[in-house]
Coordinates of C-alpha atoms in Angstrom, one line a residue:
Chain D
X3 CA 83.6 14.4 -262.4
X4 CA 82.8 14.7 -266.1
X5 CA 79.2 14.1 -267.2
X6 CA 79.1 11.5 -270.0
X7 CA 77.3 12.4 -273.3
X8 CA 74.9 9.5 -272.7
X9 CA 73.9 10.9 -269.3
X10 CA 73.2 14.4 -270.8
X11 CA 71.2 12.8 -273.6
X12 CA 69.0 10.8 -271.2
X13 CA 68.6 13.6 -268.8
X14 CA 67.5 16.0 -271.6
X15 CA 65.2 13.3 -273.0
X16 CA 63.6 12.7 -269.6
X17 CA 62.9 16.4 -269.1
X18 CA 61.6 16.7 -272.7
X19 CA 59.1 13.9 -272.1
X20 CA 58.0 15.4 -268.8
X21 CA 57.5 18.8 -270.6
X22 CA 55.5 17.1 -273.3
X23 CA 53.2 15.6 -270.7
X24 CA 52.8 18.7 -268.6
X25 CA 52.9 21.7 -270.9
X26 CA 49.5 21.1 -272.6
X27 CA 48.0 21.0 -269.1
X28 CA 49.8 24.2 -268.0
X29 CA 48.9 26.1 -271.1
X30 CA 45.4 26.5 -269.8
X31 CA 46.8 28.8 -267.1
X32 CA 47.8 31.7 -269.4
X33 CA 44.7 31.2 -271.5
X34 CA 42.5 31.5 -268.4
X35 CA 44.1 34.9 -267.7
X36 CA 43.6 36.2 -271.2
X37 CA 42.0 39.6 -271.8
X38 CA 40.4 38.5 -275.1
X39 CA 36.9 37.1 -275.4
X40 CA 38.0 34.0 -277.3
X41 CA 40.5 31.2 -276.5
X42 CA 44.0 32.5 -276.9
X43 CA 47.0 33.9 -275.1
X44 CA 46.8 37.3 -273.3
X45 CA 47.2 40.2 -275.8
X46 CA 47.7 43.4 -273.8
X47 CA 47.4 42.5 -270.1
X48 CA 46.3 39.8 -267.8
X49 CA 42.7 39.6 -266.8
X50 CA 40.6 37.8 -264.2
X51 CA 37.4 38.4 -266.1
X52 CA 36.9 34.7 -267.0
X53 CA 37.3 33.7 -263.4
X54 CA 34.7 36.3 -262.5
X55 CA 32.5 34.9 -265.1
X56 CA 32.9 31.3 -263.7
X57 CA 32.2 32.3 -260.1
X58 CA 29.2 34.4 -261.0
X59 CA 27.6 32.1 -263.6
X60 CA 24.7 30.2 -262.2
X61 CA 25.2 27.6 -264.9
X62 CA 28.9 26.9 -264.2
X63 CA 28.5 26.9 -260.4
X64 CA 25.5 24.7 -260.6
X65 CA 27.3 22.2 -262.8
X66 CA 30.3 22.3 -260.4
X67 CA 28.1 21.6 -257.3
X68 CA 26.2 18.9 -259.2
X69 CA 29.4 17.1 -260.0
X70 CA 30.7 17.4 -256.5
X71 CA 27.6 16.1 -254.8
X72 CA 27.1 13.3 -257.3
X73 CA 30.8 12.4 -256.8
X74 CA 30.4 12.3 -253.0
X75 CA 27.2 10.2 -253.3
X76 CA 29.0 7.8 -255.7
X77 CA 32.1 7.6 -253.4
X78 CA 29.9 6.7 -250.4
X79 CA 27.7 4.2 -252.3
X80 CA 30.6 2.5 -254.1
X81 CA 32.7 2.3 -250.9
X82 CA 29.9 0.7 -248.9
X83 CA 29.0 -1.8 -251.6
X84 CA 32.6 -2.5 -252.7
X85 CA 33.7 -3.0 -249.1
X86 CA 30.8 -5.3 -248.3
X87 CA 31.4 -7.3 -251.5
X88 CA 35.2 -7.6 -250.8
X89 CA 34.8 -8.6 -247.1
X90 CA 32.2 -11.1 -248.1
X91 CA 34.4 -12.7 -250.8
X92 CA 37.4 -12.7 -248.4
X93 CA 35.5 -14.4 -245.6
X94 CA 33.9 -17.0 -247.9
X95 CA 37.2 -17.5 -249.8
X96 CA 36.0 -20.2 -252.2
X97 CA 36.4 -20.7 -255.9
X98 CA 33.0 -19.1 -256.5
X99 CA 34.0 -15.9 -254.6
X100 CA 37.2 -15.7 -256.7
X101 CA 35.1 -15.9 -259.8
X102 CA 32.8 -13.2 -258.5
X103 CA 35.7 -10.9 -257.9
X104 CA 36.9 -11.2 -261.4
X105 CA 33.4 -10.7 -262.8
X106 CA 33.2 -7.5 -260.8
X107 CA 36.5 -6.2 -262.3
X108 CA 35.6 -7.0 -265.9
X109 CA 33.7 -3.7 -266.6
X110 CA 37.1 -1.9 -266.5
X111 CA 37.9 -3.7 -269.7
X112 CA 34.7 -2.8 -271.6
X113 CA 35.0 0.4 -273.7
X114 CA 33.1 3.3 -272.1
X115 CA 31.0 3.9 -275.2
X116 CA 29.7 0.3 -275.2
X117 CA 29.1 0.4 -271.5
X118 CA 27.2 3.7 -271.8
X119 CA 25.1 2.3 -274.6
X120 CA 24.2 -0.6 -272.3
X121 CA 23.3 1.7 -269.5
X122 CA 21.2 3.8 -271.9
X123 CA 19.1 0.9 -273.1
X124 CA 18.5 -0.3 -269.5
X125 CA 17.9 3.2 -268.1
X126 CA 15.3 3.9 -270.7
X127 CA 13.3 0.8 -269.6
X128 CA 13.8 1.7 -265.9
X129 CA 12.7 5.3 -266.6
X130 CA 16.0 6.6 -265.1
X131 CA 17.1 8.8 -268.1
X132 CA 18.0 12.4 -267.0
X133 CA 17.6 11.7 -263.3
X134 CA 20.3 12.3 -260.6
X135 CA 19.7 8.8 -259.3
X136 CA 20.3 7.3 -262.8
X137 CA 23.7 9.1 -263.0
X138 CA 24.7 8.1 -259.5
X139 CA 23.7 4.5 -260.1
X140 CA 25.7 4.3 -263.4
X141 CA 28.7 6.0 -261.8
X142 CA 28.6 3.7 -258.8
X143 CA 28.7 0.7 -261.1
X144 CA 31.7 2.2 -262.9
X145 CA 33.5 2.9 -259.6
X146 CA 32.8 -0.5 -257.9
X147 CA 35.8 -2.3 -259.5
X148 CA 38.2 0.4 -258.3
X149 CA 36.9 0.2 -254.8
X150 CA 36.9 -3.5 -254.6
X151 CA 40.5 -3.7 -256.0
X152 CA 41.7 -1.2 -253.4
X153 CA 39.8 -2.9 -250.5
X154 CA 40.9 -6.3 -251.5
X155 CA 44.5 -5.2 -251.5
X156 CA 44.1 -4.1 -247.9
X157 CA 42.4 -7.4 -247.0
X158 CA 45.2 -9.4 -248.6
X159 CA 47.6 -7.9 -246.0
X160 CA 45.4 -8.9 -243.1
X161 CA 46.1 -12.2 -241.3
X162 CA 43.1 -14.5 -241.8
X163 CA 43.5 -15.9 -238.3
X164 CA 42.5 -12.5 -236.9
X165 CA 38.9 -13.4 -237.8
X166 CA 39.3 -16.7 -236.0
X167 CA 40.9 -15.0 -233.0
X168 CA 38.0 -12.5 -232.8
X169 CA 35.4 -15.3 -233.0
X170 CA 37.1 -17.5 -230.5
X171 CA 37.1 -14.5 -228.1
X172 CA 33.3 -14.3 -228.4
X173 CA 32.6 -11.9 -231.3
X174 CA 30.0 -12.8 -233.9
X175 CA 30.8 -12.6 -237.6
X176 CA 29.1 -9.2 -237.7
X177 CA 30.9 -7.8 -234.6
X178 CA 34.2 -9.1 -236.1
X179 CA 33.6 -7.2 -239.3
X180 CA 32.7 -4.0 -237.6
X181 CA 35.2 -3.9 -234.8
X182 CA 38.2 -5.8 -236.2
X183 CA 38.2 -6.0 -240.0
X184 CA 36.9 -2.6 -241.0
X185 CA 39.3 -0.6 -238.8
X186 CA 42.2 -2.6 -240.2
X187 CA 41.2 -1.9 -243.9
X188 CA 40.2 1.7 -243.4
X189 CA 43.1 3.1 -245.5
X190 CA 42.1 0.9 -248.4
X191 CA 38.5 2.0 -248.1
X192 CA 39.5 5.7 -248.1
X193 CA 41.7 5.2 -251.2
X194 CA 38.8 3.4 -252.9
X195 CA 36.4 6.2 -252.0
X196 CA 38.7 8.8 -253.5
X197 CA 39.0 6.8 -256.7
X198 CA 35.3 6.5 -256.9
X199 CA 34.9 10.2 -256.5
X200 CA 37.4 10.8 -259.3
X201 CA 35.8 8.3 -261.6
X202 CA 32.4 10.0 -261.2
X203 CA 33.8 13.6 -261.2
X204 CA 35.3 13.4 -264.7
X205 CA 33.0 10.9 -266.3
X206 CA 31.6 12.3 -269.5
X207 CA 30.5 9.5 -271.9
X208 CA 27.9 8.0 -269.6
X209 CA 26.5 11.4 -268.7
X210 CA 26.1 12.4 -272.4
X211 CA 24.1 9.2 -273.0
X212 CA 22.0 9.3 -269.9
X213 CA 21.1 13.0 -269.4
X214 CA 19.2 15.6 -271.3
X215 CA 18.4 18.9 -269.6
X216 CA 17.9 18.3 -265.9
X217 CA 21.2 16.9 -264.9
X218 CA 24.2 19.0 -265.8
X219 CA 27.6 18.0 -264.6
X220 CA 30.9 19.9 -264.9
X221 CA 32.4 17.7 -267.7
X222 CA 29.2 18.0 -269.6
X223 CA 29.1 21.8 -269.2
X224 CA 32.8 22.0 -270.4
X225 CA 32.0 19.7 -273.4
X226 CA 29.0 21.8 -274.4
X227 CA 30.9 25.0 -273.8
X228 CA 33.5 23.9 -276.3
X229 CA 30.9 22.9 -278.8
X230 CA 28.8 26.0 -278.6
X231 CA 31.3 28.7 -278.1
X232 CA 35.0 29.3 -277.6
X233 CA 34.6 30.9 -274.2
X234 CA 37.9 31.1 -272.2
X235 CA 35.8 30.5 -269.0
X236 CA 36.5 26.8 -269.8
X237 CA 40.3 27.5 -269.2
X238 CA 39.5 29.3 -265.9
X239 CA 37.4 26.2 -264.8
X240 CA 40.3 23.9 -265.8
X241 CA 42.9 26.0 -263.9
X242 CA 40.6 26.0 -260.9
X243 CA 40.4 22.2 -261.0
X244 CA 44.2 21.8 -261.4
X245 CA 44.8 24.0 -258.4
X246 CA 42.2 22.1 -256.4
X247 CA 43.8 18.8 -257.3
X248 CA 47.3 20.1 -256.3
X249 CA 46.0 21.2 -252.9
X250 CA 44.3 17.8 -252.4
X251 CA 47.4 15.8 -253.4
X252 CA 49.6 18.0 -251.1
X253 CA 47.1 17.5 -248.2
X254 CA 47.1 13.7 -248.7
X255 CA 50.9 13.4 -248.8
X256 CA 51.3 15.7 -245.8
X257 CA 48.9 13.5 -243.9
X258 CA 50.9 10.4 -244.8
X259 CA 54.1 12.0 -243.6
X260 CA 52.7 12.9 -240.2
X261 CA 50.8 9.6 -239.8
Chain Q
X3 CA 37.8 -40.8 -217.2
X4 CA 35.2 -39.5 -214.8
X5 CA 33.4 -36.3 -215.9
X6 CA 35.7 -35.1 -218.7
X7 CA 35.3 -31.4 -219.5
X8 CA 35.4 -32.1 -223.2
X9 CA 34.5 -35.3 -225.1
X10 CA 35.0 -35.9 -228.8
X11 CA 33.2 -39.0 -230.1
X12 CA 33.8 -40.8 -233.4
X13 CA 34.9 -37.6 -235.1
X14 CA 35.5 -37.8 -238.9
X15 CA 36.6 -35.0 -241.2
X16 CA 36.8 -35.8 -244.9
X17 CA 38.3 -33.5 -247.5
X18 CA 37.2 -35.3 -250.7
X19 CA 38.7 -38.8 -250.4
X20 CA 41.2 -37.8 -247.7
X21 CA 40.4 -38.4 -244.0
X22 CA 41.9 -35.5 -242.0
X23 CA 40.3 -37.1 -239.0
X24 CA 39.5 -40.8 -239.0
X25 CA 37.1 -41.8 -236.2
X26 CA 38.9 -40.1 -233.4
X27 CA 37.6 -40.4 -229.8
X28 CA 39.1 -38.2 -227.1
X29 CA 38.3 -37.2 -223.6
X30 CA 39.9 -34.2 -221.9
X31 CA 40.0 -34.0 -218.1
X32 CA 39.3 -30.8 -216.3
X33 CA 42.5 -28.8 -215.7
X34 CA 44.6 -31.1 -217.9
X35 CA 47.5 -29.9 -220.1
X36 CA 46.8 -32.1 -223.1
X37 CA 49.1 -32.0 -226.1
X38 CA 48.2 -33.1 -229.6
X39 CA 51.4 -34.1 -231.2
X40 CA 52.0 -35.3 -234.8
X41 CA 53.8 -34.5 -238.1
X42 CA 52.1 -32.1 -240.5
X43 CA 49.1 -33.7 -242.1
X44 CA 48.4 -35.8 -239.0
X45 CA 45.1 -34.1 -238.3
X46 CA 46.1 -32.4 -235.0
X47 CA 45.2 -28.9 -236.2
X48 CA 42.0 -30.2 -237.8
X49 CA 41.1 -31.7 -234.4
X50 CA 41.8 -28.5 -232.6
X51 CA 39.8 -26.3 -235.1
X52 CA 37.0 -28.8 -234.8
X53 CA 37.0 -28.3 -231.0
X54 CA 37.2 -24.5 -231.5
X55 CA 34.3 -24.7 -234.0
X56 CA 36.1 -23.5 -237.1
X57 CA 36.0 -26.9 -238.8
X58 CA 32.6 -28.7 -239.3
X59 CA 32.9 -32.4 -238.6
X60 CA 31.7 -34.7 -241.3
X61 CA 30.6 -37.2 -238.6
X62 CA 30.8 -37.4 -234.8
X63 CA 30.3 -35.0 -232.0
X64 CA 32.0 -32.6 -229.6
X65 CA 30.5 -32.1 -226.1
X66 CA 31.4 -29.7 -223.3
X67 CA 30.6 -30.9 -219.8
X68 CA 28.1 -33.3 -221.3
X69 CA 26.4 -30.6 -223.5
X70 CA 26.5 -31.3 -227.2
X71 CA 28.3 -28.3 -228.9
X72 CA 28.9 -29.9 -232.3
X73 CA 26.8 -27.2 -234.1
X74 CA 27.6 -24.2 -231.9
X75 CA 29.4 -21.4 -233.6
X76 CA 32.9 -20.6 -232.2
X77 CA 31.8 -17.4 -230.5
X78 CA 29.4 -19.4 -228.3
X79 CA 31.9 -22.0 -227.2
X80 CA 33.8 -19.8 -224.7
X81 CA 37.2 -21.2 -225.6
X82 CA 40.2 -19.0 -225.7
X83 CA 42.6 -19.5 -228.6
X84 CA 46.2 -18.6 -229.2
X85 CA 47.7 -18.8 -232.7
X86 CA 51.1 -19.3 -234.2
X87 CA 51.0 -15.9 -235.9
X88 CA 49.7 -14.2 -232.7
X89 CA 46.7 -12.7 -234.6
X90 CA 46.6 -9.6 -232.5
X91 CA 44.2 -6.9 -233.8
X92 CA 46.6 -4.4 -235.5
X93 CA 44.5 -1.3 -235.0
X94 CA 44.0 -1.8 -231.2
X95 CA 46.4 -1.1 -228.4
X96 CA 47.6 -3.9 -226.1
X97 CA 44.9 -2.8 -223.6
X98 CA 42.2 -2.8 -226.2
X99 CA 43.3 -6.2 -227.5
X100 CA 43.3 -7.8 -224.0
X101 CA 40.0 -6.1 -223.1
X102 CA 38.3 -7.1 -226.4
X103 CA 36.6 -10.3 -225.2
X104 CA 35.2 -8.4 -222.1
X105 CA 34.0 -5.5 -224.2
X106 CA 32.1 -8.0 -226.5
X107 CA 30.6 -9.4 -223.3
X108 CA 29.5 -5.9 -222.4
X109 CA 31.3 -5.8 -219.0
X110 CA 31.5 -2.5 -217.2
X111 CA 34.6 -0.4 -218.1
X112 CA 36.0 -0.4 -214.6
X113 CA 35.9 -4.2 -214.5
X114 CA 37.5 -4.4 -217.9
X115 CA 40.3 -2.1 -216.8
X116 CA 41.0 -4.1 -213.6
X117 CA 40.9 -7.5 -215.4
X118 CA 43.2 -6.3 -218.2
X119 CA 45.8 -5.1 -215.7
X120 CA 45.6 -8.4 -213.9
X121 CA 46.1 -10.4 -217.1
X122 CA 49.0 -8.2 -218.3
X123 CA 50.6 -8.8 -214.9
X124 CA 50.1 -12.5 -215.3
X125 CA 52.2 -12.5 -218.5
X126 CA 54.6 -9.8 -217.2
X127 CA 53.6 -7.2 -219.7
X128 CA 52.1 -4.7 -217.4
X129 CA 54.3 -1.9 -218.7
X130 CA 53.2 -2.3 -222.3
X131 CA 49.4 -1.6 -222.0
X132 CA 49.4 1.4 -224.2
X133 CA 51.7 0.1 -227.0
X134 CA 50.5 -1.0 -230.4
X135 CA 51.1 -4.7 -231.4
X136 CA 53.5 -3.6 -234.2
X137 CA 55.8 -2.1 -231.5
X138 CA 56.3 -5.4 -229.8
X139 CA 58.6 -8.3 -230.5
X140 CA 57.3 -11.8 -231.4
X141 CA 57.6 -13.1 -227.9
X142 CA 55.9 -10.1 -226.4
X143 CA 53.1 -10.3 -228.9
X144 CA 52.5 -13.9 -228.0
X145 CA 52.3 -13.0 -224.3
X146 CA 49.6 -10.4 -225.2
X147 CA 47.8 -13.0 -227.3
X148 CA 47.9 -15.3 -224.2
X149 CA 46.6 -12.6 -221.9
X150 CA 43.8 -11.8 -224.3
X151 CA 42.7 -15.4 -224.6
X152 CA 42.7 -15.7 -220.8
X153 CA 41.1 -12.4 -219.9
X154 CA 37.5 -13.8 -220.1
X155 CA 38.3 -16.9 -218.1
X156 CA 37.6 -19.4 -220.9
X157 CA 36.4 -22.9 -220.2
X158 CA 39.4 -24.3 -222.2
X159 CA 42.4 -22.7 -223.7
X160 CA 43.3 -23.9 -227.2
X161 CA 46.9 -23.3 -228.4
X162 CA 47.8 -23.8 -232.0
X163 CA 51.6 -24.1 -232.3
X164 CA 52.0 -20.9 -230.3
X165 CA 55.8 -21.0 -230.0
X166 CA 56.7 -22.2 -233.5
X167 CA 57.5 -18.7 -234.8
X168 CA 59.9 -17.9 -232.0
X169 CA 63.6 -18.5 -231.7
X170 CA 64.9 -21.5 -229.8
X171 CA 66.0 -19.8 -226.6
X172 CA 62.8 -17.8 -226.2
X173 CA 60.8 -20.9 -227.0
X174 CA 62.5 -22.7 -224.1
X175 CA 61.8 -19.8 -221.7
X176 CA 58.1 -19.6 -222.7
X177 CA 57.7 -23.4 -222.2
X178 CA 58.5 -22.9 -218.5
X179 CA 56.2 -19.9 -218.3
X180 CA 53.3 -21.7 -220.1
X181 CA 53.6 -24.6 -217.7
X182 CA 53.7 -22.4 -214.7
X183 CA 50.7 -20.4 -215.9
X184 CA 48.8 -23.6 -216.4
X185 CA 49.6 -24.8 -212.9
X186 CA 48.7 -21.4 -211.4
X187 CA 45.4 -21.0 -213.2
X188 CA 44.1 -24.5 -213.4
X189 CA 42.6 -23.9 -216.8
X190 CA 42.4 -26.8 -219.2
X191 CA 45.0 -26.4 -222.0
X192 CA 44.8 -28.2 -225.3
X193 CA 48.1 -27.6 -227.1
X194 CA 48.9 -28.5 -230.7
X195 CA 52.6 -28.9 -231.7
X196 CA 54.9 -30.9 -234.0
X197 CA 57.8 -30.3 -231.6
X198 CA 58.4 -33.3 -229.4
X199 CA 60.4 -31.3 -226.8
X200 CA 57.5 -28.9 -226.2
X201 CA 55.2 -31.9 -225.9
X202 CA 57.4 -33.8 -223.4
X203 CA 58.3 -30.8 -221.3
X204 CA 54.9 -29.3 -220.6
X205 CA 52.2 -31.9 -221.0
X206 CA 50.2 -33.9 -218.4
X207 CA 49.2 -36.1 -221.3
X208 CA 50.3 -36.4 -224.9
X209 CA 48.1 -37.7 -227.8
X210 CA 50.1 -38.8 -230.8
X211 CA 48.3 -38.6 -234.1
X212 CA 49.2 -39.9 -237.6
X213 CA 47.0 -39.9 -240.7
X214 CA 44.0 -38.7 -238.8
X215 CA 44.2 -41.5 -236.2
X216 CA 45.3 -41.5 -232.6
X217 CA 48.4 -43.7 -232.4
X218 CA 48.9 -43.7 -228.7
X219 CA 48.1 -41.4 -225.7
X220 CA 49.6 -41.3 -222.3
X221 CA 51.8 -39.4 -219.9
X222 CA 55.1 -38.3 -221.4
X223 CA 57.1 -40.8 -219.5
X224 CA 55.0 -43.8 -220.7
X225 CA 55.0 -42.6 -224.3
X226 CA 58.8 -42.2 -224.3
X227 CA 59.7 -45.3 -222.5
X228 CA 56.9 -47.7 -223.6
X229 CA 56.0 -46.7 -227.2
X230 CA 53.6 -49.1 -228.7
X231 CA 54.4 -48.7 -232.4
X232 CA 57.5 -48.0 -234.5
X233 CA 55.9 -44.6 -235.5
X234 CA 55.6 -43.4 -231.8
X235 CA 59.1 -44.7 -230.9
X236 CA 60.6 -42.9 -234.0
X237 CA 58.6 -39.7 -233.7
X238 CA 59.2 -39.1 -230.0
X239 CA 63.0 -39.0 -229.6
X240 CA 65.4 -41.3 -231.4
X241 CA 65.3 -45.1 -231.4
X242 CA 67.2 -48.0 -232.8
X243 CA 65.0 -50.7 -234.3
X244 CA 66.1 -54.3 -234.1
X245 CA 64.4 -57.3 -235.9
X246 CA 64.8 -60.3 -233.6
X247 CA 63.6 -63.8 -233.1
X248 CA 62.3 -65.0 -229.7
X249 CA 64.4 -67.9 -228.6
X250 CA 63.0 -68.7 -225.2
X251 CA 60.6 -67.3 -222.6
X252 CA 60.7 -67.5 -218.8
X253 CA 57.9 -65.5 -217.3
X254 CA 58.3 -62.0 -218.6
X255 CA 61.9 -62.6 -219.6
X256 CA 62.6 -63.3 -223.2
X257 CA 65.8 -64.4 -224.7
X258 CA 66.0 -62.9 -228.2
X259 CA 68.4 -63.6 -231.0
X260 CA 69.5 -61.7 -234.1
X261 CA 72.1 -63.7 -236.0
X262 CA 74.6 -64.9 -233.4
X263 CA 73.8 -62.1 -231.0
X264 CA 71.6 -63.0 -228.1
X265 CA 70.3 -60.7 -225.5
X266 CA 67.5 -60.4 -222.8
X267 CA 64.3 -58.5 -223.4
X268 CA 61.7 -57.6 -220.8
X269 CA 58.3 -58.6 -222.2
X270 CA 55.9 -57.4 -219.5
X271 CA 52.5 -57.1 -221.1
X272 CA 53.5 -58.6 -224.3
X273 CA 52.8 -62.0 -225.8
X274 CA 56.1 -62.7 -227.4
X275 CA 55.7 -66.4 -228.5
X276 CA 58.8 -68.5 -228.8
X277 CA 59.9 -68.9 -232.4
X278 CA 58.1 -65.8 -233.6
X279 CA 60.0 -62.7 -234.9
X280 CA 59.5 -59.3 -233.3
X281 CA 60.6 -55.7 -233.7
X282 CA 62.3 -54.1 -230.8
X283 CA 62.9 -50.4 -230.1
X284 CA 66.0 -49.4 -228.1
X285 CA 66.7 -45.8 -227.0
X286 CA 70.3 -44.7 -227.8
X287 CA 70.9 -43.4 -224.3
X288 CA 70.1 -46.8 -222.8
X289 CA 73.1 -48.5 -224.5
X290 CA 76.3 -48.8 -222.5
X291 CA 79.7 -48.5 -224.1
X292 CA 82.7 -50.4 -222.7
X293 CA 86.0 -51.9 -223.7
X294 CA 85.6 -54.8 -226.1
X295 CA 84.6 -58.1 -224.4
X296 CA 83.0 -56.5 -221.3
X297 CA 79.5 -56.4 -222.8
X298 CA 77.5 -59.0 -224.7
X299 CA 78.0 -57.3 -228.1
X300 CA 81.0 -55.8 -230.0
X301 CA 80.9 -53.2 -232.7
X302 CA 83.0 -50.8 -234.6
X303 CA 82.8 -47.0 -234.3
X304 CA 81.7 -45.5 -237.6
X305 CA 81.1 -41.9 -236.8
X306 CA 81.0 -39.6 -233.7
X307 CA 79.0 -36.5 -233.2
X308 CA 79.8 -34.2 -230.3
X309 CA 76.8 -32.3 -229.0
X310 CA 78.2 -30.6 -225.9
X311 CA 76.4 -32.3 -223.0
X312 CA 76.1 -35.5 -225.0
X313 CA 78.1 -37.4 -227.5
X314 CA 76.4 -39.5 -230.2
X315 CA 78.3 -42.6 -231.5
X316 CA 77.3 -44.5 -234.6
X317 CA 78.4 -48.2 -234.3
X318 CA 78.2 -50.8 -236.9
X319 CA 77.5 -54.4 -235.9
X320 CA 77.9 -57.4 -238.2
X321 CA 74.2 -58.5 -237.8
X322 CA 72.3 -55.6 -236.2
X323 CA 73.7 -53.1 -238.7
X324 CA 74.0 -49.5 -237.5
X325 CA 73.4 -48.8 -233.9
X326 CA 73.1 -45.2 -232.5
X327 CA 74.4 -44.7 -229.0
X328 CA 74.1 -41.5 -227.0
X329 CA 76.3 -41.1 -223.9
X330 CA 76.9 -38.2 -221.5
X331 CA 80.2 -36.7 -222.3
X332 CA 81.1 -36.1 -218.7
X333 CA 81.2 -39.7 -217.6
X334 CA 81.8 -41.8 -220.7
X335 CA 85.4 -42.6 -219.7
X336 CA 86.1 -43.8 -223.2
X337 CA 87.2 -41.8 -226.1
X338 CA 85.4 -43.2 -229.2
X339 CA 87.2 -42.6 -232.5
X340 CA 86.1 -44.0 -235.9
X341 CA 87.5 -47.5 -236.4
X342 CA 87.7 -48.3 -232.7
X343 CA 86.3 -51.6 -231.5
X344 CA 83.9 -51.2 -228.5
X345 CA 81.8 -53.5 -226.4
X346 CA 78.1 -52.5 -226.0
X347 CA 75.0 -53.8 -224.2
X348 CA 71.9 -52.8 -222.4
X349 CA 69.5 -53.9 -219.6
X350 CA 66.6 -56.1 -220.4
X351 CA 64.0 -53.4 -219.6
X352 CA 65.7 -51.0 -222.1
X353 CA 64.1 -53.0 -225.0
X354 CA 60.5 -52.4 -226.0
X355 CA 58.6 -54.9 -228.1
X356 CA 56.6 -53.0 -230.8
X357 CA 53.2 -53.9 -232.2
X358 CA 53.0 -54.4 -235.9
X359 CA 51.5 -51.3 -237.5

């Protein structure tokens, strides 16, 4: 079979687009292995010195851990609040609850700078500037729409009569939520939690507005690293994050296959 | 009714200006198989969900053995419920589903296990205890839902169109099983359906609803053979409707006329004043077909529909209009073809005088 010129054109085009998307991401890998002390491709040989620097720098490691534990706290808080909100709306299922759902999703549409400015003005009044709690609170609010969308999608697939069935069989509303609804929407909650973690983990605008010296997250550290110096450690950190993401994605898809 | 298990008094449910239930009174006897029958929008499901506690009545009361339960939440009413969509818990096995009501009631594990086995045997699903609901067919899922609703020995079992989602043959099989289960357990069943065959084949008593009101209630035989209104006669089975004038009355025997056609009508329990007009319902299977001249009316065959066990013949009569006749194919002895002239007639007790609606 002869391949038509059109097909060759579209195939080449598709690969070119893919390369355009991926290559800037992958270029951090050779840079992270550079033997120079500035950002650039390796000159004479490959070197792991910048990885060594990352894993031995208290500043970098501290920022990484801060981002991770803030992310986990945000994931837990946003999943609990978002799930409670969604189940409540689903059970009530009135016009008011539909409006409430839309209102909760609106913050996605607001530009991050505007939102951060809003946070900043409020957080100053509440005395939350440069506190861990302040960052976690702001990130939880940013992550809530994603959790509620994900949980609501799971609820939409659930037969409403399941609630009626549980109650006719003697379960109170609370027992129905705990023993019937939550187990059925657990995949949606998990997805929402992962989303919330990611939202928090790479959030930079809010952190720049809300923190000074005490709270230092990884995105902020990278940002300041680029501003102050041209240290290739940033490329090592970036590569490390890419590899971590790949492992996480592979783990999730493997789990789905076996499930 | 002496000591009804369930009493509904003067129940009203309004949705804006619409009355889903319009002053309905209903008593349910202990151990009865009661069917609420009606077209969609008749209020039958509203009545059932009001009994279950999912619909708050605008007015009126529900009482269980004399105790007012109008404001009790569903979980305190102790009624099992079976739904059209089965509503099994998707994350639980069959065993966990059936044991759920007992677990909620904090019964010991050994008792739950024994009772679940017993209930699964009851619906012939003993071999499926460890399956997930998604691995079962529709009919199997509905058996599990039934076992689950019966496992805690409910006061009353409420069934909301439980067979509607199943195919015809399975539906017929399950009708026999449901009836047998009811007779075996003696539990009170309240069954909602829009399917007249289900209502007729299983019920001890049928309540026919229309526009939120009870039209008529009674045993299946009475409702079928003595419908009070045109709606009941039309909804339960097929009927011919004749507009007639009462010509003469002798005791319970009326002589009615429609044009030049005259025929006898049994008026037991009806006033039927001479000179008044009346509407009469006549079941298609009560009409006899003969050669022309051997019965008191003559008509022309317009259309014939062969249904296997029965044959439906549509006759036209000069005054009465179209008349539907249903005769068993195995004994009709005549071979109706369109255009053929046939004699037709019926016994006086085949006619039912209808009340004006």
